Coordinates of C-alpha atoms in Angstrom, one line a residue:
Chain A
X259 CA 5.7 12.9 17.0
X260 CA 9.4 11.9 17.3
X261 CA 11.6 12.2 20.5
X262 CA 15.0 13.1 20.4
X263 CA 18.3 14.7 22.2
X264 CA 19.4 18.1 20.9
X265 CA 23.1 18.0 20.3
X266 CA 23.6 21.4 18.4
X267 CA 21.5 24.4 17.6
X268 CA 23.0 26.3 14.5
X269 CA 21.2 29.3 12.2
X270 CA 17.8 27.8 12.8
X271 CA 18.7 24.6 12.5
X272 CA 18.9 21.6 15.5
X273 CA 20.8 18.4 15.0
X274 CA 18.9 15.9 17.1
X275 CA 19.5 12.1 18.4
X276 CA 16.7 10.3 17.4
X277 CA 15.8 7.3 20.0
X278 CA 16.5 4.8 17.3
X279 CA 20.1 5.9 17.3
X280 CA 19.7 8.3 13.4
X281 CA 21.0 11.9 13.1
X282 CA 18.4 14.8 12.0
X283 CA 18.4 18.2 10.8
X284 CA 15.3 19.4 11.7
X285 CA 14.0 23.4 12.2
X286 CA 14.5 24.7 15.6
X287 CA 11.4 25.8 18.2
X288 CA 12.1 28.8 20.2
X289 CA 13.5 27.6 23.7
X290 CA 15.6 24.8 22.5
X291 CA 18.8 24.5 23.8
X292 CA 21.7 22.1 24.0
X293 CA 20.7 18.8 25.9
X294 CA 17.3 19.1 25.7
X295 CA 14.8 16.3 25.1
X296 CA 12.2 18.0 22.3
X297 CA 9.1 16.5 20.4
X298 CA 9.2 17.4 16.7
X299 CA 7.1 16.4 13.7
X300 CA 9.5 14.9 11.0
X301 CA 9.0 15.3 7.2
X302 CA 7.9 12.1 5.8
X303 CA 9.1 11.9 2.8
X304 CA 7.7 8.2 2.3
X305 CA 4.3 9.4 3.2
X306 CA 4.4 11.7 0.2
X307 CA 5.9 9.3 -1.6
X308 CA 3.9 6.6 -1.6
X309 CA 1.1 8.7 -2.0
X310 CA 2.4 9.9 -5.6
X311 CA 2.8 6.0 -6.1
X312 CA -0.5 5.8 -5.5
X313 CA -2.0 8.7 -8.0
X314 CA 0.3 7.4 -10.5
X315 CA -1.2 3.8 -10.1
X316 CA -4.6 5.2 -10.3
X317 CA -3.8 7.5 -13.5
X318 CA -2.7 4.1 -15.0
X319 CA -5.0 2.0 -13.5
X320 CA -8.1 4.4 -14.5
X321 CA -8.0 3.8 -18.4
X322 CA -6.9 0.6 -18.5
X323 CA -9.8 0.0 -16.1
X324 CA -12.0 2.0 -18.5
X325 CA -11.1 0.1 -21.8
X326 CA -12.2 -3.0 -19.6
X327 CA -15.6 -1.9 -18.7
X328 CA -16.3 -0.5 -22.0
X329 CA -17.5 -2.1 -25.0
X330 CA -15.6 -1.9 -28.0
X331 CA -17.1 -5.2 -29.7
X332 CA -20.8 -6.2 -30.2
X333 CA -21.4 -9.8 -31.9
X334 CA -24.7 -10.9 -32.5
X335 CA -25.8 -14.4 -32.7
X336 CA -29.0 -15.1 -34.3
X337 CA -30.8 -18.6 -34.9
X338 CA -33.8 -17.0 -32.8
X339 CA -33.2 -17.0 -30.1
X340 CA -31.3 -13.7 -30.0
X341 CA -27.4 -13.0 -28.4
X342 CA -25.7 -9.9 -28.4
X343 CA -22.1 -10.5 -27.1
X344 CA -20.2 -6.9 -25.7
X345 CA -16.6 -7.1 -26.0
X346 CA -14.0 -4.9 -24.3
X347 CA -10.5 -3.5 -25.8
X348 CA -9.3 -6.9 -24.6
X349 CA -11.3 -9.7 -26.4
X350 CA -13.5 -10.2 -23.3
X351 CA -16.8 -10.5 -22.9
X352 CA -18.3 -7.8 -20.6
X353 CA -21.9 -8.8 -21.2
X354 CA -24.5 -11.1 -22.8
X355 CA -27.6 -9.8 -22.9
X356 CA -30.8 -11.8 -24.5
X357 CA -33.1 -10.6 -27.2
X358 CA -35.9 -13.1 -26.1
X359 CA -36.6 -15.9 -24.2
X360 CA -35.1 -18.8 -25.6
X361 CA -31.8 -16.6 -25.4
X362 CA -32.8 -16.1 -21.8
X363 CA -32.8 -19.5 -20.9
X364 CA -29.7 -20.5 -22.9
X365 CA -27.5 -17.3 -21.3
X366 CA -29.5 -18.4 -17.9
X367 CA -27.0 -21.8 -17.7
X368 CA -24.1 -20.2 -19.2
X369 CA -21.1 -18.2 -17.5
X370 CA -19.6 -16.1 -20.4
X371 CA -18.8 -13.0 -18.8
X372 CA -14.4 -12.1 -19.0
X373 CA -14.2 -15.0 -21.4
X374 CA -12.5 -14.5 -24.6
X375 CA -14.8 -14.1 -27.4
X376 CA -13.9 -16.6 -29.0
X377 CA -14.1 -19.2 -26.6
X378 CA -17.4 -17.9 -25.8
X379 CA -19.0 -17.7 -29.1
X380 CA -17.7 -21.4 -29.5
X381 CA -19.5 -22.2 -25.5
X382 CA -22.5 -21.1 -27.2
X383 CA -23.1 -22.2 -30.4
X384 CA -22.1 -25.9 -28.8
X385 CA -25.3 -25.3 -26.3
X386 CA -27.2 -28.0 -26.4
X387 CA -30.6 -26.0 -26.1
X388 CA -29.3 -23.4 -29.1
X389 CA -28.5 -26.4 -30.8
X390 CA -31.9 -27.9 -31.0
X391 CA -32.8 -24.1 -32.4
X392 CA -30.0 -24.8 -34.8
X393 CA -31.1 -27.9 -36.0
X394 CA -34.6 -26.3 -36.4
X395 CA -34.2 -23.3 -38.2
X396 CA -31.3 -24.4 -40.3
X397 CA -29.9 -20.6 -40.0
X398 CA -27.7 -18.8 -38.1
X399 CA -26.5 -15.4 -38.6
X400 CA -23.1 -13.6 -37.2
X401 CA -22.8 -10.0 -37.2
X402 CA -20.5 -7.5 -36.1
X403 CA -19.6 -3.9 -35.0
X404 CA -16.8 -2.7 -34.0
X405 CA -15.0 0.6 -33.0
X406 CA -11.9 -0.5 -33.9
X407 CA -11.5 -1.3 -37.7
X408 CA -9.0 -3.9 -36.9
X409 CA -10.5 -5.9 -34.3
X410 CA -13.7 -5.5 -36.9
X411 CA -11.6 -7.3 -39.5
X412 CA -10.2 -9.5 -36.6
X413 CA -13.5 -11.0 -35.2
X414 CA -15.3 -11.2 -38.4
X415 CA -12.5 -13.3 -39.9
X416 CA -12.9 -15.2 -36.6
X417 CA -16.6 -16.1 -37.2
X418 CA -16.5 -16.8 -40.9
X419 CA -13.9 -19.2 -40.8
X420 CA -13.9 -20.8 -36.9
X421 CA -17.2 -20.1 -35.6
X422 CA -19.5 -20.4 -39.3
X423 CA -17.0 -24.0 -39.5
X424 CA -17.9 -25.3 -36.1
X425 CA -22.0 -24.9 -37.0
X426 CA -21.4 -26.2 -40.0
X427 CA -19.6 -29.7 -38.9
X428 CA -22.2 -29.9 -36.2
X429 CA -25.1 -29.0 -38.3
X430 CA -24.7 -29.9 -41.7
X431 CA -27.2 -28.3 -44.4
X432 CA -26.9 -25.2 -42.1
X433 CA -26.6 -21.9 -43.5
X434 CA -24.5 -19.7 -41.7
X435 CA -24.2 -15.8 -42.5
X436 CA -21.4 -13.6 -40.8
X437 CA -21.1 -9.5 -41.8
X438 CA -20.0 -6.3 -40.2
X439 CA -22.7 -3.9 -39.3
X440 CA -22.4 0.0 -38.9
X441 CA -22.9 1.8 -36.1
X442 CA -26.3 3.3 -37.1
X443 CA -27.7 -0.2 -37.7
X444 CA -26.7 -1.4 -34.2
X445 CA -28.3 1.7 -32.8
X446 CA -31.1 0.8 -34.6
X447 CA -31.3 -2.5 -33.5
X448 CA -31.1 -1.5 -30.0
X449 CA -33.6 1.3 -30.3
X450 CA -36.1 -1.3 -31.3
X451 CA -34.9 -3.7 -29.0
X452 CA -33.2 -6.1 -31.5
X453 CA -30.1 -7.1 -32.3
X454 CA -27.7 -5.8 -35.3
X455 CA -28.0 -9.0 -36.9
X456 CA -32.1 -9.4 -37.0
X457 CA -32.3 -5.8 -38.1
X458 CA -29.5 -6.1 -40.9
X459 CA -32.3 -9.2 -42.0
X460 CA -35.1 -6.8 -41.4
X461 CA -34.0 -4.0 -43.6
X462 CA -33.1 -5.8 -45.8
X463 CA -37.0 -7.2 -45.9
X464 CA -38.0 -3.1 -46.0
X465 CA -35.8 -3.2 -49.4
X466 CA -38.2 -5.6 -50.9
X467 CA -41.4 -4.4 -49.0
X468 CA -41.3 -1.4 -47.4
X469 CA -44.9 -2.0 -46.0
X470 CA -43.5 -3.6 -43.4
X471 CA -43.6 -3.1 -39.7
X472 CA -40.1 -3.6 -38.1
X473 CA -41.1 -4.9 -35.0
X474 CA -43.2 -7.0 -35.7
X475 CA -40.7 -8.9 -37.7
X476 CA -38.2 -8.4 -34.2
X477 CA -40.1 -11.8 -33.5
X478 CA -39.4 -13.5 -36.3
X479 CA -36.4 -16.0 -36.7
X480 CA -33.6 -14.7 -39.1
X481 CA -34.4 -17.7 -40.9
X482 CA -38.1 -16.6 -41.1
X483 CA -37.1 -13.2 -42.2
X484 CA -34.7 -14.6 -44.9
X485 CA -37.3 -17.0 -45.9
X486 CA -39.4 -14.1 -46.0
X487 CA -37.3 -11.5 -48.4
X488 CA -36.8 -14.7 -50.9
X489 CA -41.0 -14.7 -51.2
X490 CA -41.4 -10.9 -51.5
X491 CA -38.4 -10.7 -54.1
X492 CA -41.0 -13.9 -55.8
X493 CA -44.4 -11.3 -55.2
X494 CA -45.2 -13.2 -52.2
X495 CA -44.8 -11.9 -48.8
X496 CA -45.3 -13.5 -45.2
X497 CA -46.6 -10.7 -42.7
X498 CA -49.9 -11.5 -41.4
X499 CA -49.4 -14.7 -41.4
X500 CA -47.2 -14.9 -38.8
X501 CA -47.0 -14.1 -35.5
X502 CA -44.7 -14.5 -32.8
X503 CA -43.0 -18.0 -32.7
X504 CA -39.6 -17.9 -34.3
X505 CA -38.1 -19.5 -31.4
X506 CA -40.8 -22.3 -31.6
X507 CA -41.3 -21.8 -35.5
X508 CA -41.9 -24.8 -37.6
X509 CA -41.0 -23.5 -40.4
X510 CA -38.5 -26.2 -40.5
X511 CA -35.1 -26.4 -42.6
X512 CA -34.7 -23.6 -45.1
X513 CA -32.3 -24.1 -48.3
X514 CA -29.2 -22.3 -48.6
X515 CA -29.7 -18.8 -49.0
X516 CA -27.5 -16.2 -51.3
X517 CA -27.3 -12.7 -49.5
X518 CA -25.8 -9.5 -51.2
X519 CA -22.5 -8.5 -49.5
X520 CA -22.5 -11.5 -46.9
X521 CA -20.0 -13.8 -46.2
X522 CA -21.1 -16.8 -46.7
X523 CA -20.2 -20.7 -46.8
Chain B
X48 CA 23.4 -7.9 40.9
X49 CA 24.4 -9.8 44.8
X50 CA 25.9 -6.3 45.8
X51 CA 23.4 -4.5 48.1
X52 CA 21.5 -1.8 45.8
X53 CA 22.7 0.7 48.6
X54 CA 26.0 0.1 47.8
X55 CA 25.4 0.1 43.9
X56 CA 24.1 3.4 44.6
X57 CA 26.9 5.1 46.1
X58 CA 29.2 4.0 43.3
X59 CA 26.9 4.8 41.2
X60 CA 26.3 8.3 41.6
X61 CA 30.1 8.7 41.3
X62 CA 30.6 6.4 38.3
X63 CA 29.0 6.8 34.9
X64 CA 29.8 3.5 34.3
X65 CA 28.4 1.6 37.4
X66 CA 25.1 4.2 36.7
X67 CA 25.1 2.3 33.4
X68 CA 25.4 -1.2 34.5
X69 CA 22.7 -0.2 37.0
X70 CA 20.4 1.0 34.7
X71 CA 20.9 -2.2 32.3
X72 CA 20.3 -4.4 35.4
X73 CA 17.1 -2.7 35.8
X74 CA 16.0 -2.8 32.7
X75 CA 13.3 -5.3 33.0
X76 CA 11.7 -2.8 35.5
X77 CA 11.7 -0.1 33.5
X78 CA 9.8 -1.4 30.7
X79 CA 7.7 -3.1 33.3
X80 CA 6.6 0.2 34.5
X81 CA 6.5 1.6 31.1
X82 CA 3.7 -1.0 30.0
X83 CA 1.8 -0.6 33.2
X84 CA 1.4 3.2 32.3
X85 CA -1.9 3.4 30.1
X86 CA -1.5 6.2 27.5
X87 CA 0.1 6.1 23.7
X88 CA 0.5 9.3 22.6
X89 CA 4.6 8.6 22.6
X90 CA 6.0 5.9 20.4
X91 CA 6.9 2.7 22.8
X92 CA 11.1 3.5 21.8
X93 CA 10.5 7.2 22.6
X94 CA 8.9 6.4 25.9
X95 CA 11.9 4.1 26.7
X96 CA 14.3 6.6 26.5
X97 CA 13.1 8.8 28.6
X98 CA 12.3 6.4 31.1
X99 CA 15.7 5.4 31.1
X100 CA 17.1 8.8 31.1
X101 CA 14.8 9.5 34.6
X102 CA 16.3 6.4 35.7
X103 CA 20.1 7.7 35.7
X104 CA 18.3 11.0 37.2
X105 CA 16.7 9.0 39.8
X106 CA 19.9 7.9 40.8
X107 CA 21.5 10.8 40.9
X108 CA 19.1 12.5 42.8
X109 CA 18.3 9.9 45.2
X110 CA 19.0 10.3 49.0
X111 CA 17.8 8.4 51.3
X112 CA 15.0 9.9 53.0
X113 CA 13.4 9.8 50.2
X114 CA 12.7 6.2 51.2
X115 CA 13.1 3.6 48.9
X116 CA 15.0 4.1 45.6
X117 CA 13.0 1.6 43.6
X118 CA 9.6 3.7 44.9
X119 CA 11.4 7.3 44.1
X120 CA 12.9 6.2 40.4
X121 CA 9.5 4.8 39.8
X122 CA 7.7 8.0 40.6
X123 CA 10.7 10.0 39.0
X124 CA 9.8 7.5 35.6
X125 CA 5.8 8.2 35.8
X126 CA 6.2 12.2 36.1
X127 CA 8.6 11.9 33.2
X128 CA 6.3 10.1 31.2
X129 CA 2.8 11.9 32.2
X130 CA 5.2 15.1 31.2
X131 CA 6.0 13.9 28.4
X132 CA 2.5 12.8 27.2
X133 CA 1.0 16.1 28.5
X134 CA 3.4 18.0 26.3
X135 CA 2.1 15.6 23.2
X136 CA -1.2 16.5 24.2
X137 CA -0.6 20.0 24.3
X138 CA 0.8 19.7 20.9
X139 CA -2.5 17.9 19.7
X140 CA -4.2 20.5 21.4
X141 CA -6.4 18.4 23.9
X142 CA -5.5 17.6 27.4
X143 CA -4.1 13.6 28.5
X144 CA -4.6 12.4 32.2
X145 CA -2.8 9.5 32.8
X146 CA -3.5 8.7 36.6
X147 CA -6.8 8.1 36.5
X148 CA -7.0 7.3 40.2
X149 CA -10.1 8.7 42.4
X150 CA -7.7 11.4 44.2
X151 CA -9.5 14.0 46.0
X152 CA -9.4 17.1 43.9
X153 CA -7.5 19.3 45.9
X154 CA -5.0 16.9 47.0
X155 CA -4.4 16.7 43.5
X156 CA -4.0 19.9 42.6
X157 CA -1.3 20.2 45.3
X158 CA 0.5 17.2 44.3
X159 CA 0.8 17.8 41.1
X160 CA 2.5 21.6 42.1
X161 CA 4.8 19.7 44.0
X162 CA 5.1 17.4 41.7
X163 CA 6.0 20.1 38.9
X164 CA 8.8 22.0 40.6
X165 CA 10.5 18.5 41.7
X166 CA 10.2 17.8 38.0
X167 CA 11.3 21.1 36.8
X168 CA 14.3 20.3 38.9
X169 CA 15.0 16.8 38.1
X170 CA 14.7 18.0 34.1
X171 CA 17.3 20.8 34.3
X172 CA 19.4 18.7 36.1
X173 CA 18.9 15.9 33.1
X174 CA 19.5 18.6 30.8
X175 CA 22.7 19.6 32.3
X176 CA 24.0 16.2 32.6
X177 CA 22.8 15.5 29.1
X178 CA 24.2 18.8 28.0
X179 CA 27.7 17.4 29.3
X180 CA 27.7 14.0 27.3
X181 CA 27.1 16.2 24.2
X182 CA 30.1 18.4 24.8
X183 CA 32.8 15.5 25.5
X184 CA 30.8 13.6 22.4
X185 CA 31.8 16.6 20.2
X186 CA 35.0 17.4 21.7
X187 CA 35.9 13.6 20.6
X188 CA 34.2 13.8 17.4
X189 CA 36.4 16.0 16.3
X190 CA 39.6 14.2 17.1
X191 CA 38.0 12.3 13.7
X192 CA 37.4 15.6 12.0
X193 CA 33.3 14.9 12.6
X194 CA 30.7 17.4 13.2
X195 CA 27.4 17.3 14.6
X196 CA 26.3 18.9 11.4
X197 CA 27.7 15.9 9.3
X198 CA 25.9 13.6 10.4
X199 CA 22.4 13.6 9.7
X200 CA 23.3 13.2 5.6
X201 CA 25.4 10.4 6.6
X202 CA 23.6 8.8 8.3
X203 CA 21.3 5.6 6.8
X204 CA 17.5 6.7 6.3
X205 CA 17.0 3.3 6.4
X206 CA 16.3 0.5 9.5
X207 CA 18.9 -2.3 7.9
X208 CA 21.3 -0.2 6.7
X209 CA 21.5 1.5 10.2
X210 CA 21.4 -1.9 11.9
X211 CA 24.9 -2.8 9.7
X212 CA 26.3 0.2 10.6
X213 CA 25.8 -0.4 14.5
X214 CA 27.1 -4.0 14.6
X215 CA 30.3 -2.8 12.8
X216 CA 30.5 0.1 15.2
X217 CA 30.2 -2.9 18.0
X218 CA 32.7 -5.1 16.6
X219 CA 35.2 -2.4 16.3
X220 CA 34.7 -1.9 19.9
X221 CA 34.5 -5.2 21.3
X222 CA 37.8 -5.8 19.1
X223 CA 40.7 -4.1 20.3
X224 CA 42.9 -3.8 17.7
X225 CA 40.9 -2.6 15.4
X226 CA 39.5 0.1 18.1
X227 CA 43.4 0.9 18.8
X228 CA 43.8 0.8 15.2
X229 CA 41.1 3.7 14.5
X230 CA 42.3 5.6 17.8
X231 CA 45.6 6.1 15.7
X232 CA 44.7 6.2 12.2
X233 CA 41.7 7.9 12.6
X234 CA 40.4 5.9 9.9
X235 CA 38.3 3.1 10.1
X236 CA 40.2 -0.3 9.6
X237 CA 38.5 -0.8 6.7
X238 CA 40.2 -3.7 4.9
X239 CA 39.2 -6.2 8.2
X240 CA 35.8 -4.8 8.2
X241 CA 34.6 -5.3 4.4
X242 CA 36.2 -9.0 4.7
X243 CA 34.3 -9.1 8.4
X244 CA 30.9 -7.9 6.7
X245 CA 31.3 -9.1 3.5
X246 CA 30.8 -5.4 2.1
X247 CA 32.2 -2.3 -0.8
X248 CA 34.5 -0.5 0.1
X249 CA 31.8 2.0 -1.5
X250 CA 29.1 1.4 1.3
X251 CA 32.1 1.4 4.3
X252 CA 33.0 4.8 3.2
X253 CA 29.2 6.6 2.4
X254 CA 28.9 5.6 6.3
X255 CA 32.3 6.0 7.8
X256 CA 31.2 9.0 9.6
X257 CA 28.6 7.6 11.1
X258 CA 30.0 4.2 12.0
X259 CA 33.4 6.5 13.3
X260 CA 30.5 8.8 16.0
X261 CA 28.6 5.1 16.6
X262 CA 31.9 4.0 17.7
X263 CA 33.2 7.2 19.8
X264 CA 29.7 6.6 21.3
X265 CA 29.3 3.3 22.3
X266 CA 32.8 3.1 24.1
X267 CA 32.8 6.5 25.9
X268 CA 30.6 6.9 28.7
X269 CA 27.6 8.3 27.9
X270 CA 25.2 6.6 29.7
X271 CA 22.5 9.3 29.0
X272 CA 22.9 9.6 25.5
X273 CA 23.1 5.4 25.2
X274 CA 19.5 5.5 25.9
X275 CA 18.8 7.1 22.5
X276 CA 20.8 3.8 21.2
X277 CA 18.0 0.9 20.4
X278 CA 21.1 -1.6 20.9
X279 CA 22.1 0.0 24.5
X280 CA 18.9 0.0 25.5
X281 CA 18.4 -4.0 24.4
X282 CA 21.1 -4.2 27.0
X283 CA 22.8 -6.1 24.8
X284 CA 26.3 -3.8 25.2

């Protein structure tokens, strides 16, 4: 409530003094008269104001802060251990999650979460506990999925040239796949609690033995698995012998490999 | 302030202009007694003004077996206020007591219908000397072809631009040839002002009314209506 001096009453309307010396219009109360010292309630205009400033903010602050939250991007990283990388609208990584241990404990020491992807793809293939994995298996698989065509294109080109070039300067005699994946296959992969790119290697297994039983094989290294497709394509075939492992596999080095509609070295 | 208050009194309650220098000499005393008050329904500005407005009623209403005058304008400041408040209150719809002390009920209760008809007094007689100001205020207003209604568009929404507007009003009246020089014109001297205030011509003209009923203000006596003035009431006029 405001104070002021009436100074005129005309059709309804008072002109007051205010006590910090402005002029108002405001409606007059019954009783008013000439000289009087009223209360009255003024319109703020800045309240209202500001508080359209504020909706507005929030109706452009909500999607942007939705397309942050929300994955647009997964990348996979298999050696065995196991990374799936989600990646906003923005290029950033919104989380890491680990397919099994060894992933655990290499995501366990690493801070990768509203990094760029591609500084954090590079952050963890240059792990020195994913590197010993590296050097093991000789193997290392990229995949992606993407809602967004482009930034498909974008981050595969990324991985094939950048990331596949930085394993293979560091670990020479590696072989290092990177595809796309569709969204069914991802959704597979999740619903049997793998990622895209160990399930792209596993169906491609079922194409040469369809015996198989997918998750059993969610254990295996990619190397393993690829190791595994090259003996059934020969009549030979590896389930049953095998268990668990992959991470601490000693299967050892495995030649270069040739994969049907991969993009490789 | 070496003149006996007595005295300051008498010539006072003839003289607007003495009851203004009177009030600005007691400023301090005022706001004293306004921050002793507990209650904050009323913005600290608001409750100012009206204090100072009881004040200039105080000392026209003063005699003196009423005892002291500081004692009476003090009371005279407190009823205004508790009024005041009550009538916020009322508006919020919930009751304010402001003297907390442990009276005895009844005592109260007669007090306070004392209290209320010396009030009810004192603010009819505020509002007729108030009422007064206003007329003259017009009357010269429209020497400059100004009316009340003009003024509320014209004047700034805004604490700076309102602040401007006021220290141009002041130096217009502190300088006398550009006050004799709007007296006969009745047009603001603008040329010396927008080199004095390093401003448009466009801004000098979207106020000129207001700056014009600043000026009529601030040199007329109006020592009621100066209390609604933050600047008057800084006692810095």
């Amino acid at each position: 409530m405001k104070t002021g001096a009436v100074l005129e009453i005309n059709k309804g309307k008072a002109v007051l003094l205010k006590t910090d010396g402005s002029f108002v219009t405001v409606k007059a109360k019954k009783g008013w008269e000439r000289g009087e010292i009223v209360m009255f309630q003024e319109k703020s205009y800045t309240r209202i104001i500001s508080a359209a400033a504020c909706l507005l903010a929030l109706l452009l602050f909500l999607p942007a802060a939705y397309l942050y939250v929300t994955p647009e991007t997964y990348i996979s990283v298999d050696v065995n251990p196991s990374v799936e990388l989600s990646v906003n609208h923005f290029g950033r990584i919104i989380s890491a999650k680990a397919y099994n241990k060894g992933a655990e404990k290499i995501l366990d020491e690493m801070k990768l979460k509203n990094k760029n992807y591609e500084a954090a793809v590079k952050e963890l293939v240059s792990n020195k506990k994913l590197e010993q994995y590296i050097e093991k298996n000789a193997y290392v698989l990229f995949t992606v999925f993407s809602n967004n065509e482009i930034k498909e294109q974008q981050v595969l080109q990324y991985l094939t040239s950048t990331a596949a070039e930085e394993v293979r300067v560091h670990h020479e005699g590696t072989q290092v796949d990177c595809h796309e994946v569709d969204k069914e296959t991802l959704e597979q992969a999740h619903h049997n609690g793998t990622t895209a790119g160990k399930y792209s290697a596993i169906e491609e297994l079922q194409k040469e033995n369809p015996d198989i039983n997918v998750k059993e094989y969610t254990h295996h290294s990619v190397g393993e698995i690829k190791d595994e497709i090259e003996r059934c394509h020969n009549g030979e075939h590896l389930q049953g012998q095998k268990g668990e492992g992959g991470e601490s596999s000693s299967t050892g080095h495995h030649g270069k490999q040739s994969h049907k509609g991969h993009h490789e070295e | 302030m070496n003149e006996p208050l007595e005295s300051r009194l008498i010539k006072a309650k003839q003289s607007d202009v003495e009851a203004e220098r009177l009030l600005m000499d007691y400023l301090p005393f005022i706001k004293k007694k306004i921050s002793s008050m507990h209650g904050s329904l009323i913005e600290y500005e608001d409750r100012l003004t009206v204090a100072m407005l009881a004040f200039l009623q105080g000392i026209r209403s003063y005699e003196e077996e009423k005892g002291s005058f500081i004692g009476y304008v003090s009371v005279l400041i407190q009823n205004r206020l508790i009024d005041e408040e009550r009538k916020e209150g009322r508006y919020r719809e919930k009751v304010v007591y402001l003297d907390t002390a442990n009276e005895n009920e009844e005592t109260k209760t007669r007090s306070r219908e004392d209290e209320s008809a010396v009030d009810h007094y004192n603010i009819s007689q505020q509002k007729a000397v108030l009422s007064s100001e206003i007329e003259i205020f017009s009357e010269e207003l429209e020497e400059y072809h100004i009316a009340f209604s003009d003024l509320p568009s014209v004047c700034p929404k805004r604490k700076g631009p309102r602040e401007l507007c006021m220290k141009i009003a002041y130096e217009v009246v502190k300088d006398t040839e550009l006050y004799i020089t709007l007296k006969k014109n009745k047009r603001l001297p603008q040329g010396d002002l927008i080199r004095a205030f390093d401003i448009s011509v466009k801004i000098l003209e979207k106020y000129r009314k207001y700056i014009i009923a600043l000026v009529v203000l601030l040199k007329g006596d109006y020592p009621n209506i100066h209390t609604f003035i933050p600047k008057c009431r800084e006692g810095s006029l």
